[in-house]
Amino acid sequence: MIGSRPAGVLTLSLLGAGARVAVGVLWLIEGILKYRAGFGAADIELVAQSTEGNPRVPWFFEPLASFMGMAPGVFGVVMPALEVALGVLLVAGFLTRVAAFLSIGTLMLYWSADQLIAQYPAMVVLSAAVLLLTVSGRFGMDGWLRARRREATEATAATSGLWEA
């Protein structure tokens, strides 16, 4: 035991934090690479066109591909920004579970568009580990905010106890 918590919680927290930071760094690399390469509307149009008649693209992706084709400029800006935002949130450990969920969703959309690259399966596994290990944000902003709230609650309880005595 470490303090009043079992060593297992610490181990799971560290494993979750490692997975969280790893997938966050991979998202940052993806987003920054897109910015540096000048990713934009033409790239989105290429993805949308490549899904047409592609037997590896599931039927449910067709409406999104159509929408992407109508607004390639928007998607050309939003996708790299989303990738960088996911990276920042995951590395910082802020909104950890939401970011991990969005990470998996984004990767599944990429996969559905037949845009699979080598690190995407690993990123899905890492994101799933972050979701499953509920203590993944303990050593990040989520944990820090939780500790601040707990301290404020304890201080309030201690103060209200003084008035009741």
XYZ file of C-alpha atoms in Angstrom:
165
model
C 0.000 0.000 0.000
C 1.066 3.556 -0.711
C -0.572 5.848 1.810
C -4.213 4.840 2.004
C -4.451 3.695 -1.633
C -3.404 0.332 -2.967
C -0.340 0.230 -5.214
C -2.612 -1.077 -7.995
C -4.342 2.280 -8.333
C -0.988 4.007 -8.714
C 0.074 1.453 -11.326
C -3.174 1.865 -13.273
C -2.864 5.650 -13.036
C 0.645 5.511 -14.465
C -0.357 3.092 -17.244
C -3.333 5.260 -18.140
C -1.226 8.415 -18.085
C 1.364 6.757 -20.320
C -1.293 5.704 -22.842
C -2.903 9.152 -22.654
C 0.335 11.022 -23.296
C 1.408 8.596 -26.042
C -1.825 8.969 -28.016
C -1.781 12.719 -27.364
C 1.714 13.031 -28.831
C 0.656 10.972 -31.853
C -2.301 13.324 -32.412
C -0.030 16.348 -32.118
C 2.322 14.858 -34.697
C -0.613 14.173 -37.054
C -2.033 17.685 -36.740
C 1.279 19.518 -36.955
C 2.300 17.414 -39.950
C -0.913 18.442 -41.707
C -0.263 22.130 -40.942
C 3.336 21.916 -42.135
C 2.270 20.134 -45.341
C -0.361 22.785 -46.136
C -3.306 20.426 -45.650
C -6.529 21.989 -46.862
C -9.536 21.838 -49.152
C -7.742 19.948 -51.941
C -6.825 17.153 -49.529
C -10.405 16.857 -48.287
C -11.689 16.787 -51.870
C -9.225 13.990 -52.617
C -10.490 11.970 -49.635
C -14.139 12.580 -50.569
C -13.515 11.544 -54.196
C -11.538 8.464 -53.179
C -14.497 7.136 -51.196
C -16.847 7.173 -54.207
C -17.302 3.630 -55.465
C -14.611 2.310 -53.125
C -15.771 -1.119 -51.903
C -13.713 -0.745 -48.713
C -15.754 2.313 -47.668
C -18.918 1.366 -45.738
C -22.332 2.627 -46.829
C -22.757 4.833 -43.768
C -19.810 7.009 -44.769
C -21.458 8.217 -47.998
C -23.430 11.136 -46.449
C -20.315 12.431 -44.678
C -18.235 12.111 -47.852
C -20.911 14.079 -49.688
C -20.873 16.772 -47.007
C -17.064 16.857 -47.102
C -17.230 17.390 -50.854
C -19.586 20.358 -50.371
C -17.478 22.040 -47.670
C -13.859 21.007 -48.248
C -12.480 24.320 -47.009
C -14.186 23.920 -43.644
C -12.969 20.348 -43.215
C -9.497 21.356 -44.390
C -9.274 23.730 -41.433
C -11.237 21.731 -38.865
C -9.461 18.373 -39.170
C -5.896 19.518 -38.378
C -7.280 21.765 -35.631
C -9.201 18.820 -34.163
C -6.079 16.651 -34.232
C -3.980 19.284 -32.459
C -6.764 19.950 -29.938
C -7.061 16.227 -29.158
C -3.297 16.078 -28.723
C -3.202 19.042 -26.356
C -6.150 17.781 -24.285
C -4.705 14.293 -23.977
C -1.146 15.376 -23.164
C -2.457 17.859 -20.594
C -4.883 15.312 -19.155
C -7.813 17.706 -19.492
C -11.267 16.319 -20.357
C -9.394 13.047 -20.639
C -12.273 10.648 -21.211
C -14.087 12.975 -23.623
C -10.880 13.465 -25.628
C -10.235 9.700 -25.706
C -13.791 9.076 -26.914
C -13.451 11.734 -29.641
C -10.081 10.249 -30.550
C -11.627 6.842 -31.196
C -14.516 8.396 -33.129
C -12.182 10.422 -35.329
C -9.978 7.412 -36.001
C -13.023 5.311 -36.907
C -14.101 8.007 -39.394
C -10.617 7.975 -40.945
C -10.709 4.198 -41.066
C -14.198 4.262 -42.642
C -12.869 6.611 -45.327
C -10.178 4.019 -46.138
C -7.534 6.410 -44.821
C -5.821 3.873 -42.587
C -2.157 4.472 -41.790
C 0.122 2.388 -39.601
C -0.303 4.267 -36.325
C -4.123 4.508 -36.371
C -4.760 1.010 -34.948
C -2.232 1.699 -32.180
C -3.917 5.040 -31.497
C -7.307 3.301 -31.168
C -5.858 0.810 -28.675
C -4.190 3.595 -26.669
C -7.386 5.685 -26.681
C -9.415 2.652 -25.572
C -6.939 2.077 -22.727
C -7.440 5.689 -21.643
C -11.209 5.169 -21.634
C -11.011 1.866 -19.774
C -8.509 3.073 -17.172
C -10.720 5.638 -15.494
C -7.738 7.020 -13.557
C -5.893 8.028 -16.767
C -6.344 11.725 -15.999
C -5.167 11.466 -12.393
C -1.711 12.841 -13.217
C -3.025 15.608 -15.454
C -5.294 18.637 -15.309
C -8.302 16.444 -14.497
C -6.590 15.127 -11.359
C -5.383 18.582 -10.373
C -8.900 20.039 -10.726
C -10.395 17.138 -8.779
C -7.899 17.744 -5.947
C -8.716 21.484 -5.896
C -12.450 20.755 -5.708
C -11.884 18.256 -2.902
C -9.779 20.794 -0.965
C -12.444 23.473 -1.418
C -15.167 21.076 -0.260
C -13.137 20.055 2.781
C -12.392 23.694 3.621
C -16.078 24.555 3.329
C -17.039 21.610 5.522
C -14.438 22.580 8.119
C -15.618 26.183 8.123
C -19.295 25.277 8.398
C -18.417 22.931 11.276
C -16.960 25.892 13.173
C -20.212 27.814 12.908
C -22.269 24.880 14.104
C -20.146 24.289 17.212
